[in-house]
Tab-separated table of C-alpha atoms and ligand atoms in Angstrom:
chain	number	residue	atom	x	y	z
A	1	UNK	CA	15.102	-8.513	-0.623
A	2	UNK	CA	11.785	-8.097	-0.438
A	3	UNK	CA	9.653	-6.626	-3.709
A	4	UNK	CA	8.849	-3.016	-4.497
A	5	UNK	CA	5.197	-2.396	-5.024
A	6	UNK	CA	5.308	1.196	-6.473
A	7	UNK	CA	1.929	3.286	-5.373
A	8	UNK	CA	1.331	5.386	-8.740
A	9	UNK	CA	-1.930	8.151	-6.659
A	10	UNK	CA	1.047	10.983	-6.588
A	11	UNK	CA	0.866	10.587	-10.341
A	12	UNK	CA	-2.884	11.400	-10.043
A	13	UNK	CA	-2.754	13.870	-7.452
A	14	UNK	CA	-0.398	15.872	-10.259
A	15	UNK	CA	-3.682	15.625	-12.837
A	16	UNK	CA	-6.396	16.660	-10.686
A	17	UNK	CA	-4.199	19.579	-9.363
A	18	UNK	CA	-4.747	21.033	-12.845
A	19	UNK	CA	-7.730	19.111	-13.832
A	20	UNK	CA	-6.142	18.176	-16.924
A	21	UNK	CA	-5.706	14.507	-18.483
A	22	UNK	CA	-1.758	14.576	-17.767
A	23	UNK	CA	0.041	12.958	-16.659
A	24	UNK	CA	-1.822	9.697	-16.702
A	25	UNK	CA	-0.476	7.327	-13.744
A	26	UNK	CA	-1.445	4.435	-16.459
A	27	UNK	CA	1.670	5.486	-18.224
A	28	UNK	CA	3.500	5.952	-14.788
A	29	UNK	CA	2.297	1.943	-14.118
A	30	UNK	CA	3.873	0.930	-17.296
A	31	UNK	CA	7.019	2.868	-17.011
A	32	UNK	CA	7.466	1.679	-13.156
A	33	UNK	CA	6.766	-2.635	-14.429
A	34	UNK	CA	9.775	-1.374	-16.494
A	35	UNK	CA	12.193	-0.331	-13.832
A	36	UNK	CA	11.277	-3.148	-12.722
A	37	UNK	CA	8.757	-2.730	-10.193
A	38	UNK	CA	6.797	-5.606	-8.979
A	39	UNK	CA	3.802	-4.486	-8.738
A	40	UNK	CA	1.429	-1.739	-8.637
A	41	UNK	CA	-0.898	-0.178	-6.231
A	42	UNK	CA	-3.977	2.988	-5.969
A	43	UNK	CA	-5.487	4.091	-3.462
A	44	UNK	CA	-9.159	4.789	-4.388
A	45	UNK	CA	-10.715	6.679	-2.269
A	46	UNK	CA	-14.087	7.578	-1.341
A	47	UNK	CA	-13.526	10.927	-2.985
A	48	UNK	CA	-12.156	10.451	-5.914
A	49	UNK	CA	-9.839	12.940	-4.788
A	50	UNK	CA	-6.960	11.410	-6.825
A	51	UNK	CA	-7.052	7.829	-8.339
A	52	UNK	CA	-11.076	7.357	-10.608
A	53	UNK	CA	-13.050	4.613	-11.251
A	54	UNK	CA	-11.587	4.391	-15.284
A	55	UNK	CA	-8.158	4.316	-13.770
A	56	UNK	CA	-8.536	1.512	-12.330
A	57	UNK	CA	-10.438	-0.141	-14.864
A	58	UNK	CA	-7.771	0.798	-17.469
A	59	UNK	CA	-4.687	-0.695	-15.019
A	60	UNK	CA	-6.513	-3.514	-14.386
A	61	UNK	CA	-6.086	-3.986	-18.246
A	62	UNK	CA	-3.057	-3.070	-18.369
A	63	UNK	CA	-0.411	-3.606	-15.555
A	64	UNK	CA	0.652	-7.445	-16.091
A	65	UNK	CA	2.649	-7.634	-12.504
A	66	UNK	CA	0.464	-7.281	-9.912
A	67	UNK	CA	-2.729	-4.917	-9.292
A	68	UNK	CA	-3.535	-3.503	-5.508
A	69	UNK	CA	-6.015	-1.675	-5.153
A	70	UNK	CA	-5.694	-0.322	-1.563
A	71	UNK	CA	-9.602	0.641	-0.484
A	72	UNK	CA	-11.867	1.274	2.663
A	73	UNK	CA	-13.994	-1.747	3.719
A	74	UNK	CA	-17.349	0.053	2.741
A	75	UNK	CA	-19.957	-1.894	0.647
A	76	UNK	CA	-19.233	0.438	-2.408
A	77	UNK	CA	-15.759	-0.310	-2.917
A	78	UNK	CA	-16.186	-3.991	-1.989
A	79	UNK	CA	-18.523	-4.256	-4.896
A	80	UNK	CA	-15.989	-2.524	-7.108
A	81	UNK	CA	-13.293	-4.483	-6.274
A	82	UNK	CA	-15.003	-7.572	-6.531
A	83	UNK	CA	-16.049	-6.205	-9.811
A	84	UNK	CA	-12.704	-4.825	-11.356
A	85	UNK	CA	-10.708	-8.510	-9.554
A	86	UNK	CA	-7.654	-6.604	-8.937
A	87	UNK	CA	-4.637	-9.009	-8.209
A	88	UNK	CA	-5.321	-8.359	-4.470
A	89	UNK	CA	-6.962	-5.794	-2.180
A	90	UNK	CA	-5.189	-3.920	1.175
A	91	UNK	CA	-8.033	-2.527	3.366
A	92	UNK	CA	-7.098	1.189	5.236
A	93	UNK	CA	-9.342	2.933	7.217
A	94	UNK	CA	-10.041	5.892	4.950
A	95	UNK	CA	-11.167	10.004	6.759
A	96	UNK	CA	-12.144	12.296	4.126
A	97	UNK	CA	-9.715	15.152	5.943
A	98	UNK	CA	-6.480	13.526	5.857
A	99	UNK	CA	-4.197	13.833	3.532
A	100	UNK	CA	-2.721	10.454	3.675
A	101	UNK	CA	-4.090	7.067	5.240
A	102	UNK	CA	-2.895	8.014	9.206
A	103	UNK	CA	-3.388	4.886	11.609
A	104	UNK	CA	-3.953	1.149	11.020
A	105	UNK	CA	-7.338	-0.109	10.556
A	106	UNK	CA	-9.009	-1.280	14.060
A	107	UNK	CA	-9.311	-4.979	13.073
A	108	UNK	CA	-9.767	-5.973	16.392
A	109	UNK	CA	-12.534	-3.251	17.110
A	110	UNK	CA	-14.126	-4.307	13.395
A	111	UNK	CA	-13.412	-7.466	14.132
A	112	UNK	CA	-16.988	-8.406	12.576
A	113	UNK	CA	-17.149	-5.253	9.663
A	114	UNK	CA	-13.246	-6.162	8.333
A	115	UNK	CA	-14.363	-10.301	8.314
A	116	UNK	CA	-17.233	-9.094	6.651
A	117	UNK	CA	-15.334	-7.689	3.528
A	118	UNK	CA	-12.584	-9.489	3.794
A	119	UNK	CA	-14.543	-12.682	3.124
A	120	UNK	CA	-16.236	-11.291	-0.160
A	121	UNK	CA	-12.892	-10.088	-1.513
A	122	UNK	CA	-11.654	-13.761	-1.382
A	123	UNK	CA	-15.199	-15.106	-2.834
A	124	UNK	CA	-13.446	-13.867	-6.444
A	125	UNK	CA	-10.262	-15.128	-5.622
A	126	UNK	CA	-8.628	-12.385	-4.773
A	127	UNK	CA	-5.610	-12.329	-2.421
A	128	UNK	CA	-7.072	-9.396	0.718
A	129	UNK	CA	-4.182	-7.142	2.811
A	130	UNK	CA	-5.091	-5.155	6.346
A	131	UNK	CA	-2.873	-2.398	6.485
A	132	UNK	CA	-2.553	-2.535	10.463
A	133	UNK	CA	-0.464	-0.345	13.386
A	134	UNK	CA	2.709	-2.972	14.711
A	135	UNK	CA	0.232	-4.508	17.444
A	136	UNK	CA	-0.096	-7.885	18.554
A	137	UNK	CA	-3.530	-7.628	18.756
A	138	UNK	CA	-4.802	-6.843	15.459
A	139	UNK	CA	-1.950	-9.293	14.288
A	140	UNK	CA	-4.149	-11.988	15.675
A	141	UNK	CA	-7.461	-10.056	14.569
A	142	UNK	CA	-6.154	-9.977	11.017
A	143	UNK	CA	-5.416	-13.956	11.221
A	144	UNK	CA	-8.631	-14.096	13.206
A	145	UNK	CA	-10.726	-13.144	9.688
A	146	UNK	CA	-8.702	-14.989	6.895
A	147	UNK	CA	-6.764	-12.138	5.637
A	148	UNK	CA	-4.070	-13.834	3.586
A	149	UNK	CA	-1.368	-10.729	4.166
A	150	UNK	CA	-0.572	-7.976	6.493
A	151	UNK	CA	0.840	-4.855	5.739
A	152	UNK	CA	2.530	-3.194	8.758
A	153	UNK	CA	2.562	0.268	8.933
A	154	UNK	CA	5.723	1.985	9.014
A	155	UNK	CA	4.552	5.705	9.609
A	156	UNK	CA	5.465	5.124	12.936
A	157	UNK	CA	9.386	4.185	12.328
A	158	UNK	CA	9.414	7.214	9.125
A	159	UNK	CA	8.508	9.800	11.220
A	160	UNK	CA	10.858	8.948	14.506
A	161	UNK	CA	13.131	11.846	14.757
A	162	UNK	CA	15.818	10.334	17.594
A	163	UNK	CA	17.938	7.433	16.917
A	164	UNK	CA	16.712	5.858	19.860
A	165	UNK	CA	12.916	6.201	18.784
A	166	UNK	CA	13.026	4.886	15.448
A	167	UNK	CA	15.378	1.340	17.066
A	168	UNK	CA	12.232	1.125	19.167
A	169	UNK	CA	9.961	1.452	16.753
A	170	UNK	CA	11.921	-0.668	14.356
A	171	UNK	CA	11.795	-3.356	17.080
A	172	UNK	CA	8.139	-2.702	16.492
A	173	UNK	CA	7.918	-3.440	12.663
A	174	UNK	CA	10.514	-6.969	12.901
A	175	UNK	CA	8.365	-8.399	16.497
A	176	UNK	CA	4.817	-7.825	13.857
A	177	UNK	CA	6.779	-9.691	10.941
A	178	UNK	CA	7.937	-12.223	12.155
A	179	UNK	CA	4.412	-12.766	14.532
A	180	UNK	CA	2.601	-12.089	11.359
A	181	UNK	CA	5.039	-15.564	9.437
A	182	UNK	CA	4.685	-17.560	12.273
A	183	UNK	CA	0.478	-17.300	12.178
A	184	UNK	CA	1.265	-18.461	8.624
A	185	UNK	CA	0.340	-14.799	6.643
A	186	UNK	CA	2.181	-12.578	4.065
A	187	UNK	CA	3.898	-9.728	5.478
A	188	UNK	CA	4.018	-6.443	4.003
A	189	UNK	CA	5.337	-3.752	4.823
A	190	UNK	CA	4.650	0.847	4.612
A	191	UNK	CA	4.162	4.412	4.813
A	192	UNK	CA	6.512	7.009	4.528
A	193	UNK	CA	9.226	4.985	3.855
A	194	UNK	CA	12.209	7.179	1.689
A	195	UNK	CA	15.935	6.891	0.134
A	196	UNK	CA	16.887	7.159	3.946
A	197	UNK	CA	15.181	4.562	5.805
A	198	UNK	CA	14.485	2.087	3.701
A	199	UNK	CA	17.056	-0.247	4.147
A	200	UNK	CA	16.614	-1.318	7.767
A	201	UNK	CA	13.133	-2.396	6.609
A	202	UNK	CA	13.837	-4.051	3.804
A	203	UNK	CA	16.442	-6.241	5.494
A	204	UNK	CA	13.953	-7.606	8.190
A	205	UNK	CA	13.791	-11.150	6.465
A	206	UNK	CA	10.511	-11.301	7.350
A	207	UNK	CA	9.208	-8.961	4.996
A	208	UNK	CA	7.367	-10.330	1.612
A	209	UNK	CA	6.603	-6.695	-0.539
A	210	UNK	CA	7.024	-3.155	0.472
A	211	UNK	CA	4.661	-0.497	-0.477
A	212	UNK	CA	6.083	3.236	-1.506
A	213	UNK	CA	4.653	5.842	-2.953
A	214	UNK	CA	5.121	9.217	-2.555
A	215	UNK	CA	9.523	9.445	-1.923
A	216	UNK	CA	9.450	8.096	-5.295
A	217	UNK	CA	7.297	9.881	-7.430
A	218	UNK	CA	8.598	13.255	-5.441
A	219	UNK	CA	11.963	11.863	-7.222
A	220	UNK	CA	10.995	11.238	-10.240
A	221	UNK	CA	10.288	15.036	-11.002
A	222	UNK	CA	14.461	14.887	-10.977
A	223	UNK	CA	15.888	12.232	-12.482
A	224	UNK	CA	12.140	10.412	-14.146
A	225	UNK	CA	10.540	7.888	-12.857
A	226	UNK	CA	12.312	4.620	-13.996
A	227	UNK	CA	15.613	6.046	-12.008
A	228	UNK	CA	13.691	7.249	-9.181
A	229	UNK	CA	12.485	3.022	-9.002
A	230	UNK	CA	15.504	1.132	-9.906
A	231	UNK	CA	17.378	3.492	-7.430
A	232	UNK	CA	14.819	2.509	-4.142
A	233	UNK	CA	15.295	-1.030	-5.687
A	234	UNK	CA	19.252	-0.584	-5.501
A	235	UNK	CA	19.093	0.826	-2.141
A	236	UNK	CA	16.536	-2.410	-1.067
A	237	UNK	CA	18.826	-4.959	-2.708
A	238	UNK	CA	22.126	-3.288	-0.635
B	301	PXP	N1	0.832	1.502	2.250
B	301	PXP	C1	-0.993	2.670	2.989
B	301	PXP	C2	-1.430	1.196	3.282
B	301	PXP	C3	-1.015	3.994	2.327
B	301	PXP	O1	-2.310	3.926	2.483
B	301	PXP	C4	0.383	4.170	1.753
B	301	PXP	C5	0.309	5.993	0.497
B	301	PXP	O2	-0.392	5.794	0.273
B	301	PXP	C6	1.427	3.736	1.219
B	301	PXP	C7	1.731	2.381	1.732
B	301	PXP	C8	2.314	4.203	0.461
B	301	PXP	O3	2.717	5.849	1.771
B	301	PXP	P1	4.386	6.246	1.451
B	301	PXP	O4	3.435	7.569	-0.297
B	301	PXP	O5	4.496	7.396	2.012
B	301	PXP	O6	5.022	5.942	0.820
């Protein structure tokens, strides 16, 4: 069974909706760890629309499992990561106008830029994961730039409407996970996963970690964060 990493960005989204100091994502991290999450993920965006620098600094000090900082491969973000030293960084593409991360990172097309960022982050002893679409050439490129891990984008699988389309997308994720392991990479997955589509992905043997945010924070409004996380872990284990 993969480990569950909780993305707590949307606790901060709710805070920012009113410009208040609550709900504090730092509290969410503590509850998530106590409920059995294997780690905490936050995406520090260029526009700071939800997670703020202050959140990442405090989380670095209080998270006892694993802190995964999601970020764009910009000079500003690389400096922040080198300074704060999360346990791992996930490099993602970022567009200002998007609601959430859309496609995977074009590692193949940006080999030099991504390679430089990976090297600079790894110099500080931080592991680096690259968020990529389930495509063989992107996985090969991730290996070429010496990433430690890949995170396979499960968005197309999650968005598939018919059972046939879902099967096609699932097969791509499986093939990519196998390829990643063959190349010696750690293999994670995430995006768009929820309580009704997680089982198939969680049963892929090659996947080490799943990164889930929106569905869990959404359910937490009704049942509480502790229960929402425990429900997800139970589903992933079945
Ligand atoms: N992985 C990456 C790289 C992401 O950008 C996100 C969204 O912040 C997730 C996983 C989690 O996606 P979701 O919120 O749909 O569970």
